[in-house]
Coordinates of C-alpha atoms in Angstrom, one line a residue:
M202 CA 85.2 50.2 167.1
L203 CA 81.7 51.7 167.3
T204 CA 81.1 50.3 170.7
D205 CA 84.5 51.5 171.9
L206 CA 83.7 55.1 170.8
S207 CA 80.2 55.0 172.4
R208 CA 81.7 54.3 175.8
S209 CA 83.3 57.8 175.9
R210 CA 81.1 60.4 177.4
D211 CA 82.8 63.1 175.4
V212 CA 82.1 61.5 172.0
A213 CA 78.7 61.5 170.3
V214 CA 78.2 58.7 167.8
Y215 CA 75.8 59.1 164.9
I216 CA 74.9 56.4 162.3
L217 CA 73.6 57.6 158.9
G218 CA 70.8 55.9 157.2
G219 CA 71.1 54.5 153.7
R220 CA 71.9 51.2 151.9
Y221 CA 74.4 49.0 153.8
N222 CA 77.3 47.8 151.7
P223 CA 78.7 44.7 153.6
D224 CA 81.8 44.7 151.3
L225 CA 82.8 48.1 152.5
Y226 CA 81.2 48.1 156.0
S227 CA 79.5 51.3 155.2
L228 CA 76.1 53.0 154.6
Q229 CA 75.7 54.7 151.2
G230 CA 73.2 56.4 149.0
S231 CA 71.2 59.6 148.8
L232 CA 69.7 59.1 152.2
A233 CA 73.0 59.1 153.9
E234 CA 74.1 62.1 151.9
Q235 CA 70.9 64.0 152.8
V236 CA 71.6 63.4 156.6
L237 CA 75.2 64.5 156.2
E238 CA 74.2 67.8 154.7
T239 CA 72.3 68.6 157.9
L240 CA 75.3 68.0 160.2
K241 CA 78.2 70.2 161.4
I242 CA 81.2 67.9 161.8
D243 CA 84.1 69.1 163.9
L244 CA 86.6 66.3 163.0
C245 CA 86.3 63.6 160.4
F246 CA 88.5 60.6 159.7
I247 CA 88.3 59.4 156.2
G248 CA 90.0 56.5 154.4
A249 CA 91.1 56.0 150.8
D250 CA 91.5 52.9 148.7
A251 CA 94.3 54.6 146.7
V252 CA 96.3 57.8 146.8
G253 CA 97.8 58.9 143.5
H254 CA 101.2 60.7 143.0
D255 CA 99.2 63.7 141.9
G256 CA 97.5 63.8 145.4
Q257 CA 94.1 62.3 144.2
C258 CA 92.2 60.2 146.8
L259 CA 90.2 57.4 145.4
V260 CA 87.7 54.8 146.5
T261 CA 86.1 51.8 144.8
T262 CA 82.7 53.1 143.8
P263 CA 81.2 56.4 142.5
E264 CA 78.5 56.1 145.3
E265 CA 81.2 56.0 148.0
A266 CA 83.0 58.9 146.3
S267 CA 79.9 61.0 146.4
L268 CA 79.2 60.3 150.1
T269 CA 82.9 61.0 151.0
R270 CA 82.7 64.4 149.2
S271 CA 79.7 65.2 151.4
M272 CA 81.8 64.4 154.5
L273 CA 84.7 66.6 153.3
R274 CA 82.3 69.5 152.8
R275 CA 80.8 69.3 156.2
A276 CA 83.9 68.7 158.3
A277 CA 85.9 71.6 159.9
R278 CA 89.0 69.4 160.3
R279 CA 89.7 66.4 158.0
V280 CA 92.2 63.6 158.6
L281 CA 93.1 61.0 156.0
L282 CA 93.7 57.5 157.3
A283 CA 95.5 55.4 154.6
D284 CA 98.5 53.1 155.1
H285 CA 101.5 53.2 152.8
T286 CA 100.2 50.5 150.5
K287 CA 97.5 52.8 149.3
V288 CA 100.0 55.0 147.4
D289 CA 99.4 54.2 143.7
A290 CA 97.3 51.2 144.6
E291 CA 95.6 49.5 141.6
G292 CA 91.9 48.9 141.1
S293 CA 90.4 52.0 142.7
G294 CA 89.0 54.5 140.3
A295 CA 86.4 57.0 141.8
A296 CA 88.1 60.2 142.9
Y297 CA 86.5 62.0 145.8
G298 CA 89.1 64.7 146.5
S299 CA 92.8 65.3 146.9
L300 CA 95.3 65.4 149.7
G301 CA 95.0 69.2 149.8
D302 CA 91.4 68.7 151.2
F303 CA 92.9 67.3 154.4
H304 CA 94.7 68.8 157.3
L305 CA 96.7 65.7 158.1
W306 CA 97.4 62.3 156.7
I307 CA 98.2 59.5 159.1
T308 CA 99.9 56.6 157.4
T309 CA 102.4 53.8 158.0
P310 CA 106.1 53.9 157.2
G311 CA 107.0 52.5 153.8
I312 CA 106.3 55.1 151.2
D313 CA 109.2 55.6 148.8
P314 CA 111.2 58.6 150.0
G315 CA 110.9 60.4 146.7
N316 CA 107.1 59.8 146.6
L317 CA 106.9 60.9 150.2
E318 CA 108.5 64.3 149.5
T319 CA 106.2 64.8 146.5
L320 CA 103.1 64.0 148.6
R321 CA 104.2 66.3 151.5
R322 CA 103.6 69.3 149.1
F323 CA 99.9 68.6 149.4
V324 CA 99.4 67.8 153.1
T325 CA 101.2 67.2 156.5
I326 CA 102.0 63.5 156.8
K327 CA 102.5 61.7 160.1
E328 CA 103.9 58.2 159.8
A329 CA 102.5 56.2 162.7
T330 CA 104.0 53.1 164.1
A331 CA 102.3 50.3 166.0

């Protein structure tokens, strides 16, 4: 995906420094957070390992949650990318924010209709199909 983005002349691609986590395919740590704090981000796409019925967005580790909070603070527009299986997913426990921190949530069809209506109170939800 990185190489695909870099081919576009209208997109600037930056890679943060930090400790590489091969399990999450991400760079983490205080160095990455320090770099983020110097940037103005127009549009940020952020994932979640779980989305609670209360609108909390969670990831696996406290380090990932801290870095994600930095991204939320720096971005003018924020889009959540999390498929329907993330609603009430088990095993994720570090909260980084809530659905109200996002302008849009792009997900897949399959969220229970009752849950979907509850979650729509927090954010605009767009169900994307393949």
